[in-house]
XYZ file of C-alpha atoms in Angstrom:
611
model
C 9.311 52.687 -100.173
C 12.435 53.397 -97.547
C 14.538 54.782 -100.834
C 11.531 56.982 -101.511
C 11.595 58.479 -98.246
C 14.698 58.654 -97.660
C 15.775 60.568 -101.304
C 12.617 62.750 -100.402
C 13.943 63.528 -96.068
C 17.560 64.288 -98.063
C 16.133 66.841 -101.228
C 14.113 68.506 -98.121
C 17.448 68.997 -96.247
C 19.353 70.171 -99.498
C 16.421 72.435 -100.506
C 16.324 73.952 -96.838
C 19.895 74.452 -96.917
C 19.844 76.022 -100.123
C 17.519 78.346 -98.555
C 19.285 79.304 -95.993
C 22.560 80.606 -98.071
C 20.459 82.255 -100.339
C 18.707 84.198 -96.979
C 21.776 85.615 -95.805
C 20.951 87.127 -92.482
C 24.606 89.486 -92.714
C 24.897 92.266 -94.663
C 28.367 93.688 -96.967
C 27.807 97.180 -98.396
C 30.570 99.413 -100.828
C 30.203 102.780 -99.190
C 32.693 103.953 -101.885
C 36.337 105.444 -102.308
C 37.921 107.626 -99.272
C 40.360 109.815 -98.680
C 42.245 107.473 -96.367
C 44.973 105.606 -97.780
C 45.124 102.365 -95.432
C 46.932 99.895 -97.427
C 48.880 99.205 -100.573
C 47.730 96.394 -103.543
C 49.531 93.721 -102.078
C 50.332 94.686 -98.415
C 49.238 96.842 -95.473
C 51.547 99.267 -96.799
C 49.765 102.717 -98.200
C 50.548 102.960 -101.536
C 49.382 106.855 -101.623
C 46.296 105.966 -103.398
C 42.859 106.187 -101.931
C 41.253 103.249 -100.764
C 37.821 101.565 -101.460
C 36.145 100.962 -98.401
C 33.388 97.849 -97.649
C 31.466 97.745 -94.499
C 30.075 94.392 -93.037
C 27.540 93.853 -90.421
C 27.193 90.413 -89.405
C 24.123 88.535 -87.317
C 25.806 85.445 -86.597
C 23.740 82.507 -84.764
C 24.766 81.128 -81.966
C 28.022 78.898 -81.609
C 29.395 80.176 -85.225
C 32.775 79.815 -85.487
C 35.389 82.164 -85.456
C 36.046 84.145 -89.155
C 39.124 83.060 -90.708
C 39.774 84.761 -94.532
C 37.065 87.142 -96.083
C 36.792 87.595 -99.735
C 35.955 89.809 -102.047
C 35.405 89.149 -105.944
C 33.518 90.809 -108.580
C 30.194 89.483 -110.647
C 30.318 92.305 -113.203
C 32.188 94.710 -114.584
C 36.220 94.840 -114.662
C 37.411 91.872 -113.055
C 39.115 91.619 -109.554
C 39.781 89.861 -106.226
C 40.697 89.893 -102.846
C 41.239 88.398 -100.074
C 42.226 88.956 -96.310
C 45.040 86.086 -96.352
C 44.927 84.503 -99.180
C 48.417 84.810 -100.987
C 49.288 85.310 -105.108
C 50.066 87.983 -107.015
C 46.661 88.104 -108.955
C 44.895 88.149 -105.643
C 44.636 91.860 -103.742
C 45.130 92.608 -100.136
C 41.897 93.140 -98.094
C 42.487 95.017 -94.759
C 40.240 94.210 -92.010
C 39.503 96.721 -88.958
C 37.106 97.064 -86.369
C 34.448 99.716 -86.928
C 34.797 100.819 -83.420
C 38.150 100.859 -83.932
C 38.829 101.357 -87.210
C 43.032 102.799 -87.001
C 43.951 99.206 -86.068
C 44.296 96.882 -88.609
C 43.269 92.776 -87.495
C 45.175 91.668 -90.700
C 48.688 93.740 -90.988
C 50.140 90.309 -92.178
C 48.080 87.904 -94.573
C 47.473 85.364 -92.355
C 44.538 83.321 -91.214
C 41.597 85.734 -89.288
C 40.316 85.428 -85.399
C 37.568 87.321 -85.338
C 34.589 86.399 -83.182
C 31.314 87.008 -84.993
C 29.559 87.873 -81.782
C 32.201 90.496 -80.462
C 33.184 91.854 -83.515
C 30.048 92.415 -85.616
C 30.625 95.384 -87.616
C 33.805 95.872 -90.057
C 35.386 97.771 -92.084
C 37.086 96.884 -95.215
C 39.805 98.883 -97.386
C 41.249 97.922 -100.594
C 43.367 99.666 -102.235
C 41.701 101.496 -105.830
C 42.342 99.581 -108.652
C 41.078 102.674 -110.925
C 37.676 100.512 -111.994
C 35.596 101.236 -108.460
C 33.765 104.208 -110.002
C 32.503 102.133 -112.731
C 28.860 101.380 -112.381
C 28.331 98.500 -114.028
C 31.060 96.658 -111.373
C 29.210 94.541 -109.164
C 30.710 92.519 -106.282
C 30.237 89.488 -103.527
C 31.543 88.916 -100.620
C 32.580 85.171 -99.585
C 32.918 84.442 -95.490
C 35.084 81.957 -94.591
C 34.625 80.134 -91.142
C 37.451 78.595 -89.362
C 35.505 75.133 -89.201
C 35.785 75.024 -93.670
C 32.447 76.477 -93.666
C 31.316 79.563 -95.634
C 28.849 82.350 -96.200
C 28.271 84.075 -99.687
C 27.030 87.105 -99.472
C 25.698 89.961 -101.854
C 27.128 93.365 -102.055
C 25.118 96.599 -102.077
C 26.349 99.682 -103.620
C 25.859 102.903 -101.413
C 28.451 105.141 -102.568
C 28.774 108.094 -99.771
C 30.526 111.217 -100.395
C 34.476 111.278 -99.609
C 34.427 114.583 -98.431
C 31.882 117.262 -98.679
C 31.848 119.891 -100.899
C 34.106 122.706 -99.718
C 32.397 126.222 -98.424
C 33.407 129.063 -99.986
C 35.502 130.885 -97.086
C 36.145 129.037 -93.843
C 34.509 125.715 -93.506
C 36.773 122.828 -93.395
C 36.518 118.885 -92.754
C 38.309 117.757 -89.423
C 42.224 119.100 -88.683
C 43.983 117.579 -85.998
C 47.349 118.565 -84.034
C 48.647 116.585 -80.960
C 52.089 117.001 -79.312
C 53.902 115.142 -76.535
C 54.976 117.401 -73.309
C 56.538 114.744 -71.369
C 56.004 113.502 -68.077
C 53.291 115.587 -66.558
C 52.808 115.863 -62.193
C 49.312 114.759 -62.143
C 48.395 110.978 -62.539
C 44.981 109.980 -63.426
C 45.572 106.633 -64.974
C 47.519 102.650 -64.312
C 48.999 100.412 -66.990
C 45.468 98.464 -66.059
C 42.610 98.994 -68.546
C 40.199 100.892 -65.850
C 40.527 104.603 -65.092
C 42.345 104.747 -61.588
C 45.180 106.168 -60.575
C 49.013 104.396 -59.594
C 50.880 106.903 -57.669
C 52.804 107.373 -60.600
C 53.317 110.222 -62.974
C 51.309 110.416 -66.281
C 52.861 110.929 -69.739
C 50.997 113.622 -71.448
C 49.794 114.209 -74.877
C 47.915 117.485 -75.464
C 45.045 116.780 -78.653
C 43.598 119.854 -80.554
C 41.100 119.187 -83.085
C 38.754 121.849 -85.231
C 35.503 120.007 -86.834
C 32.229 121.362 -86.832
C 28.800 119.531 -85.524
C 31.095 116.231 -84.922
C 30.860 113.487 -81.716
C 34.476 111.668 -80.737
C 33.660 108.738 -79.316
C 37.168 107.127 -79.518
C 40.800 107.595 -79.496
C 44.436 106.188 -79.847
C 48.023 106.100 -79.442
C 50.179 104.303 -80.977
C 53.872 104.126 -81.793
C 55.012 104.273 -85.342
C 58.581 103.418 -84.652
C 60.890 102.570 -81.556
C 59.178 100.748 -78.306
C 56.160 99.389 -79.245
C 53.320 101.222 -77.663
C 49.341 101.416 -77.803
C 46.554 103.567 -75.823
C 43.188 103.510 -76.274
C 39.566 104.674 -75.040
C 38.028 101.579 -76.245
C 36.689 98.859 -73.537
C 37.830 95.109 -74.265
C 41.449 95.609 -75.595
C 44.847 94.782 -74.093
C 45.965 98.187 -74.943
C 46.338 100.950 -72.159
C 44.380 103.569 -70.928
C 43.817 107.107 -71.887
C 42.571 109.628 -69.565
C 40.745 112.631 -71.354
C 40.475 116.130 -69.922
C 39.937 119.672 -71.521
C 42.871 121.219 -71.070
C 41.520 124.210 -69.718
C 39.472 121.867 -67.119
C 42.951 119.522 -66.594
C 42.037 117.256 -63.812
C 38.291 116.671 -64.546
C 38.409 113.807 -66.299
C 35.808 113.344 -69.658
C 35.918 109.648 -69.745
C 32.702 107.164 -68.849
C 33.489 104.335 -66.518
C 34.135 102.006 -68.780
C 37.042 104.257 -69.995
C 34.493 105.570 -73.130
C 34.521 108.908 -74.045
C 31.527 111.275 -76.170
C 33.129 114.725 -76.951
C 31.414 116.781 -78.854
C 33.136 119.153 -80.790
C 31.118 122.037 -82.044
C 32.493 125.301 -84.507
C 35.129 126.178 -81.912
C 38.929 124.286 -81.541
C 38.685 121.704 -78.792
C 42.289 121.023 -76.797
C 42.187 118.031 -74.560
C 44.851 116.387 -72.656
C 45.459 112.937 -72.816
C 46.714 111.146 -69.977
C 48.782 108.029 -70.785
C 50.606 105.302 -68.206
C 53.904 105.551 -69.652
C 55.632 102.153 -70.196
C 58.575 103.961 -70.376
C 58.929 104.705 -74.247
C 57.609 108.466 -73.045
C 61.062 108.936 -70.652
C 63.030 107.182 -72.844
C 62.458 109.851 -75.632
C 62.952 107.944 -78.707
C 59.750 106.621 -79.919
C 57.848 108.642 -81.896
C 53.665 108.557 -81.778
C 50.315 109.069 -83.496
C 46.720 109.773 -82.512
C 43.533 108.346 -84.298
C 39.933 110.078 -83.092
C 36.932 107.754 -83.598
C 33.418 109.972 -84.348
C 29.927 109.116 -84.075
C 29.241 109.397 -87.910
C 31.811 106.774 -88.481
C 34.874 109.284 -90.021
C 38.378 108.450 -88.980
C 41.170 110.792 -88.516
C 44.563 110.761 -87.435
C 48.162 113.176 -87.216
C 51.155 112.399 -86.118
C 52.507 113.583 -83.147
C 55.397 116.015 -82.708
C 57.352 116.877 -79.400
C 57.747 119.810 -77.620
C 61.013 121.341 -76.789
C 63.269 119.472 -74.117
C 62.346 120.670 -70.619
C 59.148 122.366 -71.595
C 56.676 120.030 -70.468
C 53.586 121.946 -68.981
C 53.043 120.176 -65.634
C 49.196 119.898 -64.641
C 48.246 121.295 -61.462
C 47.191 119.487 -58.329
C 42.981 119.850 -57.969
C 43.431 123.070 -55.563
C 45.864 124.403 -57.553
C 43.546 124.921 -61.340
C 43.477 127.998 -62.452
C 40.561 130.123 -62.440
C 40.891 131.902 -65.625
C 40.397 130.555 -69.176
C 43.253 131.323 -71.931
C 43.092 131.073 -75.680
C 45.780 131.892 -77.940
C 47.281 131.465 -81.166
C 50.494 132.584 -82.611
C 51.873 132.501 -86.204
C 54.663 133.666 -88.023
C 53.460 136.165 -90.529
C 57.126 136.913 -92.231
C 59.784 139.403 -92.118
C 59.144 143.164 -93.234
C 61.701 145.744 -93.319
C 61.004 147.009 -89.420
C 64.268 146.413 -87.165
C 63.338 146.583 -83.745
C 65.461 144.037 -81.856
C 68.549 142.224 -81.549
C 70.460 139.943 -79.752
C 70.432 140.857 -75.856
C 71.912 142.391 -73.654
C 69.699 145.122 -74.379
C 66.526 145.953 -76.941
C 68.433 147.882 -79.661
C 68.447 147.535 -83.756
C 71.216 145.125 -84.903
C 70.905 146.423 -88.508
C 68.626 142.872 -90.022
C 65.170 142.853 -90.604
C 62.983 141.049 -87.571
C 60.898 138.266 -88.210
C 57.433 138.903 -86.977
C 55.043 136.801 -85.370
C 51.312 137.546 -84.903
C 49.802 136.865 -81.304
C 45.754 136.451 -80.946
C 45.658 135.866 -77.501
C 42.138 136.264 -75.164
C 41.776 136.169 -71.246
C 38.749 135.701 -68.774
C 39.371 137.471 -66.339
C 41.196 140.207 -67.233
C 44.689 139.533 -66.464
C 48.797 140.929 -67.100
C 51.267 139.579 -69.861
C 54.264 139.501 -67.868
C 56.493 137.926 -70.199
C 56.554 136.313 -73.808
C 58.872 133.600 -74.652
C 59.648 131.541 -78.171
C 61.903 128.633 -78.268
C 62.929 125.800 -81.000
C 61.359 122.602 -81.072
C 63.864 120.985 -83.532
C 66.634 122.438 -85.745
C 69.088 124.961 -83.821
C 68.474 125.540 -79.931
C 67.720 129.058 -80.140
C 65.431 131.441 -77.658
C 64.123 134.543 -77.985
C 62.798 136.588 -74.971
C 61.385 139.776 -73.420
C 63.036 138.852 -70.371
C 67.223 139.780 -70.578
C 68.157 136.253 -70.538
C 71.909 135.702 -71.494
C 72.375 134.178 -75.161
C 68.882 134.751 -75.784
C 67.593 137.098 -78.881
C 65.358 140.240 -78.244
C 61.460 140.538 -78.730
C 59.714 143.652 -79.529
C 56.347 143.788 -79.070
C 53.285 146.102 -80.101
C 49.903 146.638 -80.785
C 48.559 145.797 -84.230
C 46.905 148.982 -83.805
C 49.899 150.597 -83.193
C 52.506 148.576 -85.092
C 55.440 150.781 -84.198
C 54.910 151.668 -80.866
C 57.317 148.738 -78.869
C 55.544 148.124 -75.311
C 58.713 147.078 -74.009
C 60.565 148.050 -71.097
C 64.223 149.813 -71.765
C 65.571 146.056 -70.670
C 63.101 144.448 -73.061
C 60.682 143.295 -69.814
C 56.786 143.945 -70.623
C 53.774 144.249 -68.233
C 50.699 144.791 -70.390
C 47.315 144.461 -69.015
C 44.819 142.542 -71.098
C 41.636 142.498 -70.743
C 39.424 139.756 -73.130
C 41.143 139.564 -76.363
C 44.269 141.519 -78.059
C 46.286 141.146 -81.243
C 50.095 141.635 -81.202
C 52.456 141.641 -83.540
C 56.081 140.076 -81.862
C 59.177 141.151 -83.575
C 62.043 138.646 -83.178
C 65.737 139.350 -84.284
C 66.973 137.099 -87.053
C 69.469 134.541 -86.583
C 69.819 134.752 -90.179
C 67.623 130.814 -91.178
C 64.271 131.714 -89.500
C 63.157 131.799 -93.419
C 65.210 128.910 -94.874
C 64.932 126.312 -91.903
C 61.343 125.584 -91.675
C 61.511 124.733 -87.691
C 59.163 124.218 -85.618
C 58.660 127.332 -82.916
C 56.792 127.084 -79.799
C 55.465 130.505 -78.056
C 54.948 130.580 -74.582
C 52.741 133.431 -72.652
C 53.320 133.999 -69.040
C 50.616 136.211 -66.589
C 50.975 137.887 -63.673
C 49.473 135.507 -61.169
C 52.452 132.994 -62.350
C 50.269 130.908 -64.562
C 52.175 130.268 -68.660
C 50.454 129.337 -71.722
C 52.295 127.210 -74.710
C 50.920 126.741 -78.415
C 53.149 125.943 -81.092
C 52.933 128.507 -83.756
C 51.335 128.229 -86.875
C 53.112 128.768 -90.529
C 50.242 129.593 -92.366
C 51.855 132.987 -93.975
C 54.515 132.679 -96.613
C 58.201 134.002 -95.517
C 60.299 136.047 -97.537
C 63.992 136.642 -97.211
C 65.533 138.430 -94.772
C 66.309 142.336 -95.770
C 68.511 145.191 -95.000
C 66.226 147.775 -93.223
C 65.682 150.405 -95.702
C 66.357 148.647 -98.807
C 63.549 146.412 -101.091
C 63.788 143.388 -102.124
C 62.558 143.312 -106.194
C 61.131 139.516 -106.422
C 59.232 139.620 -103.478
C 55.343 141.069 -103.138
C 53.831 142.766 -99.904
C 51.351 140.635 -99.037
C 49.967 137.495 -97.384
C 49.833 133.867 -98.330
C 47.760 130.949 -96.831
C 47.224 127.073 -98.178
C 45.620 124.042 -96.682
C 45.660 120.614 -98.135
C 42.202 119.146 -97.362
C 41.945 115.640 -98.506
C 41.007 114.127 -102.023
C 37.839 114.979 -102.992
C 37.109 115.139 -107.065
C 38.822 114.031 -110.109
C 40.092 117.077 -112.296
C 43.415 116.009 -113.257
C 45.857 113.384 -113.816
C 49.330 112.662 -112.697
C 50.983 113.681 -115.942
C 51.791 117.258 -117.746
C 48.367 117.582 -119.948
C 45.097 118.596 -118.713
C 42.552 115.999 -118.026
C 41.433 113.235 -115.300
C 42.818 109.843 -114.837
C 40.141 108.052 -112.533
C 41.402 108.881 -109.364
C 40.594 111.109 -106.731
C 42.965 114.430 -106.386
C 44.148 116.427 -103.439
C 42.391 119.554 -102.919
C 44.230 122.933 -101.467
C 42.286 125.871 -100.532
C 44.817 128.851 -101.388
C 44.437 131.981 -99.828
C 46.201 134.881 -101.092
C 46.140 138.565 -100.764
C 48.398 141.460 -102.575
C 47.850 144.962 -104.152
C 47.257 145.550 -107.539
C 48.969 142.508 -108.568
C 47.979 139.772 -111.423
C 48.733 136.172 -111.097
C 50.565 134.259 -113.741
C 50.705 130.855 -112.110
C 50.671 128.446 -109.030
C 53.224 126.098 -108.103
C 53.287 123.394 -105.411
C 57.071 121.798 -104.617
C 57.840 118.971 -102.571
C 60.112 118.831 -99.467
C 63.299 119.636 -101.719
C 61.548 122.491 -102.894
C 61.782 120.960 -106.252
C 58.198 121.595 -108.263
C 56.477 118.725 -108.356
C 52.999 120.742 -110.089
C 51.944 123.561 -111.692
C 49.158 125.399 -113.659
C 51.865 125.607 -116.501
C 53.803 122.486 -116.396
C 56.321 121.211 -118.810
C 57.094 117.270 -118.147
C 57.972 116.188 -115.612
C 55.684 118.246 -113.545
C 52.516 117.917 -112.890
C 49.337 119.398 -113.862
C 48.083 122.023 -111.230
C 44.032 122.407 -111.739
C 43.289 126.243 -110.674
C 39.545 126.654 -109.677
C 37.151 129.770 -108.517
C 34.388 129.537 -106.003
C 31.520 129.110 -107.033
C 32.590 126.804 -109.740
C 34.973 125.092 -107.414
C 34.682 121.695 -109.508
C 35.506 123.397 -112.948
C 39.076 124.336 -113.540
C 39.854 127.961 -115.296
C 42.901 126.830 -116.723
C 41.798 124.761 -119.673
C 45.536 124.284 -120.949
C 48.726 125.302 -119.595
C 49.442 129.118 -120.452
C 49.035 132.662 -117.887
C 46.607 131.919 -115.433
C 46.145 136.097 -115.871
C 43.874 136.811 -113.080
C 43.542 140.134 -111.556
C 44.226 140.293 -107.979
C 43.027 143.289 -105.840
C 43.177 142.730 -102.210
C 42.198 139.001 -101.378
C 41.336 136.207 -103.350
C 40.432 132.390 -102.591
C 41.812 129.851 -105.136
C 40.591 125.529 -105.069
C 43.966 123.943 -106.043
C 43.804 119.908 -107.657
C 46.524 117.857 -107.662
C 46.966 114.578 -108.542
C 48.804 112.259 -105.497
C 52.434 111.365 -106.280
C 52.364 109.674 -102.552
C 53.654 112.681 -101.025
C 49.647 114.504 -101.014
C 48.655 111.406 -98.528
C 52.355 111.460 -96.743
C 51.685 113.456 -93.338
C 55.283 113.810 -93.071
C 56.099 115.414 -96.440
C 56.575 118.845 -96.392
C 55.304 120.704 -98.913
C 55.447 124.509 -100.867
C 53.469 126.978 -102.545
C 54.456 129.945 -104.771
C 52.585 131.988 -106.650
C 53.820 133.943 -109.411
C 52.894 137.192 -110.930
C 53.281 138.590 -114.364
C 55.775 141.475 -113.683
C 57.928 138.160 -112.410
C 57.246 138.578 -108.616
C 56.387 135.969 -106.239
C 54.663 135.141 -103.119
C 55.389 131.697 -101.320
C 54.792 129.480 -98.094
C 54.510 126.129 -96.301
C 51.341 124.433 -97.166
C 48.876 123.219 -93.837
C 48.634 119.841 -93.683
């Protein structure tokens, strides 16, 4: 009668046990493949393939232990595993972040987990695309292994979300981010301490633009990617330093909750905020080199690296009393070189017989206000500086009206005082040094107004450069025109990474090309690497790559159904959706890439693609 009982107390316990692991009370979802490229198949190392991305939202119970490997293997489909720290070559590397935090990886090594349930109770998971996660009939669990021995099986659902949305036929774009270091500012607004207060000490500054439309940031961080190690962050709880947010135009009025939080929103318009950093002394030191990750609301991640202005430029901040009033928006880009020769090198504004380069400035002003002076200097590559002010060694500026192209506003030294009133466009020539088109440096225009107030942007290559000319003569190869490419991401699968038209299974970069010209038709497109070798093209031969050429509104079907003459008319302006397949160097921020297009009377238009 006691062996009754007791077998019948002990199939109760296994029966309510049994329950309980098939009631899971967490949750593991596949939210499908992204354009981020976290980690590699084996390591935390991007392999330039998009990753598949898991979430997991845990309800732990009370007293659960800490989470030491997670795993994740498939039921159906192709076969395939992986695991956060479990070695072997047939076993994958699982990344593990935060999803408040997602840039941070808990797992860079594969070692043994310490997450806490309770604190950390959403995740995020990327793996690294085997080629088989857009196959429906995978299916997947996800095993959680407890530090005690004990573990969790869970279920996986499948709710694929879109990488990217679709692009818009003219101007809509997903988020793009810039951020550049300018030093050791004068205004100090946090301490190496986690809370927002201030240490009598000097801030380093970083100065964040980013363009997204209809988007929340609710978190972001620095981080070193070389040199002294070095981490900031707006999120409460780490170890990590402060960041102090501000607009810049607003720069001592600090955006951040008490906690040290921040909620930005960022509507159609370009958002510039300065981020104030305790420097630990990597900032002074000057060789460590940085990059930002923003946080939003709707979960997206995105990150640039960060580039330096040039040596002695740093924009101090004002003291409170000292803001100023007025509100200043510019942007400057270098359109090219045209046959106009308006400058030289000082002393004096006269033609030195080479072509200028030329520079567009968009520049607005509330109040109205006086451009006193316009300055551009070089961030890397050769020190050079060009100037309307007669500065010794530096090269002349000529400046005019795009209404008026050539009608210089300068003084007979060079000097300008022109009143401004809301918003003008300029076009700035600048004499030649003779590599402006072959160097690809990185410029930085500076604006100064009457009331002693100067304005810095770094200027924007979005316009293909052609060689410099002889005034007077023409150049045969080259078209009059304009030029403009983005890279936006991997978004659709259109073609593959060899010469032939057709996809492979994995996601491709997407370029929106811009291009306008007279009376011109195009024969192909070609997209080179940093060595300006081409790397694709919409007529390869091996080794190069397959370009994909597509017209809105059938920006998912490509014209160019096998490689030949693209032969499309081009009359004034005309937007092209460019797919390549990534060779690593599509989800490399720091690869430099080229576009040229080429017309059929052998002519050509080229530029520096936006990253």
């Amino acid at each position: 009668m006691l062996c009754t009982v007791f077998l019948s107390g002990m199939l109760l316990s296994l029966a309510s046990l049994t329950y309980a692991q098939t009631q899971p009370r967490s949750e593991a979802v596949f939210i499908g493949i992204k354009k981020t490229d976290r980690v590699g198949r084996h390591d935390a190392q991007p392999d330039g393939t998009p990753d598949a991305v898991f979430t997991l939202n845990l309800k732990p119970t009370r007293g659960e232990p800490n989470i030491a490997e997670i795993e994740i293997r498939t039921l159906a489909g192709p076969s395939g595993l992986w695991s956060s720290g479990r070695p072997g070559t047939e076993v994958g590397y699982l990344g593990i972040a935060r999803a408040k935090n997602p840039s941070e990886l808990l797992n860079p090594r594969r070692e043994a987990l310490k997450i806490d349930p309770v604190e950390d109770s959403s995740l995020l998971l990327f793996l690294t695309d085997d080629g088989q996660f857009q196959n429906k009939s995978r299916r997947y669990q996800m095993r959680i292994i407890h530090s005690d021995g004990t573990a969790i099986t869970l279920p996986v659902k499948i709710q694929i979300t879109s990488a990217e949305d679709a692009p818009a036929p003219q101007d809509a774009y997903p988020v793009r981010m810039t951020a550049v270091l300018k030093g050791i500012s004068n205004y100090d607004a946090v301490s190496p301490e986690k809370n927002i207060a201030s240490d009598d000490k000097a801030d380093g500054l970083f100065v964040l633009r980013v363009e997204a439309t209809d988007k929340t940031i609710t978190g972001i961080e620095i981080r070193n990617v070389d040199g002294t190690p070095s981490v900031w962050d707006t999120i409460p709880g780490t170890r990590n330093g402060a960041i102090g947010v501000a607009i810049t135009s607003e720069p001592v009025k600090l955006l951040n909750n008490r906690d040290g939080t921040v909620s930005i929103p960022v509507q159609k318009q370009p958002l510039e905020l300065n981020l104030y950093v305790a420097d630990n002394g990597s900032i002074a030191a000057g060789k460590t080199n940085y990059r930002v990750s923003v946080t939003f609301a709707d979960g997206g991640l995105s990150w640039c690296p960060v580039q330096k202005s040039a040596a002695g430029q740093e924009e101090p901040k004002p003291a409170p009393e000292a803001v100023p009033s007025k509100n200043v928006n510019f942007m400057a880009t270098l359109l090219g070189f045209v046959t106009t020769d308006a400058v030289g090198q000082y002393p004096g504004i006269k033609p030195d017989g080479v072509a200028d380069a030329v520079f567009g400035l968009d520049i607005e002003t509330t109040p109205k206000s006086e451009i006193i002076g316009i300055e551009i200097q070089s961030v890397d590559g050769p020190t050079r500086r060009w100037s309307t002010y007669p500065v010794p060694g530096a090269w002349g500026m000529g400046v005019a009206y795009q209404s008026a192209q050539s009608t210089l506003l300068n003084k007979p030294d060079g000097g300008i005082r022109i009143p401004l009133e809301r918003r003008a466009q300029f076009f700035v020539y600048a004499a030649d040094p003779g590599d402006l088109a072959t160097s690809n440096q990185q410029l930085l225009m500076i604006v100064h107004l009457e009331d002693g107030s100067s304005y810095q942007q770094l200027i924007r290559r979005p316009i293909g450069t052609t060689p410099s000319v002889v005034p007077g003569t023409e150049d045969p190869y080259r078209v009059k025109g304009a030029i403009n490419c983005e890279f936006r991401g991997f978004l659709y699968d259109l073609v593959s990474a060899s010469a032939k038209p057709g996809k492979d299974g994995y996601l491709d970069g997407l370029f929106i090309l811009k291009i306008q010209a007279d009376e011109q038709k195009i024969a192909k497109v070609d997209i080179s690497g940093p060595d300006k070798v081409v790397r694709w093209s919409s007529d390869p031969k091996p080794p190069v790559m397959y370009l994909g050429v597509a017209i809105y509104p059938k920006f998912r079907e490509c014209i160019n159904k096998k490689p030949g003459s693209l032969n499309l008319e081009l009359a004034g302006r005309k937007t092209l959706y460019l797919y390549a397949a990534d060779n690593g160097m599509l989800s490399d921020p720091k690869a430099n890439l080229f576009v040229t297009v080429w017309f059929t009377d052998k002519t050509s238009l080229s530029g520096e693609i936006i990253k």
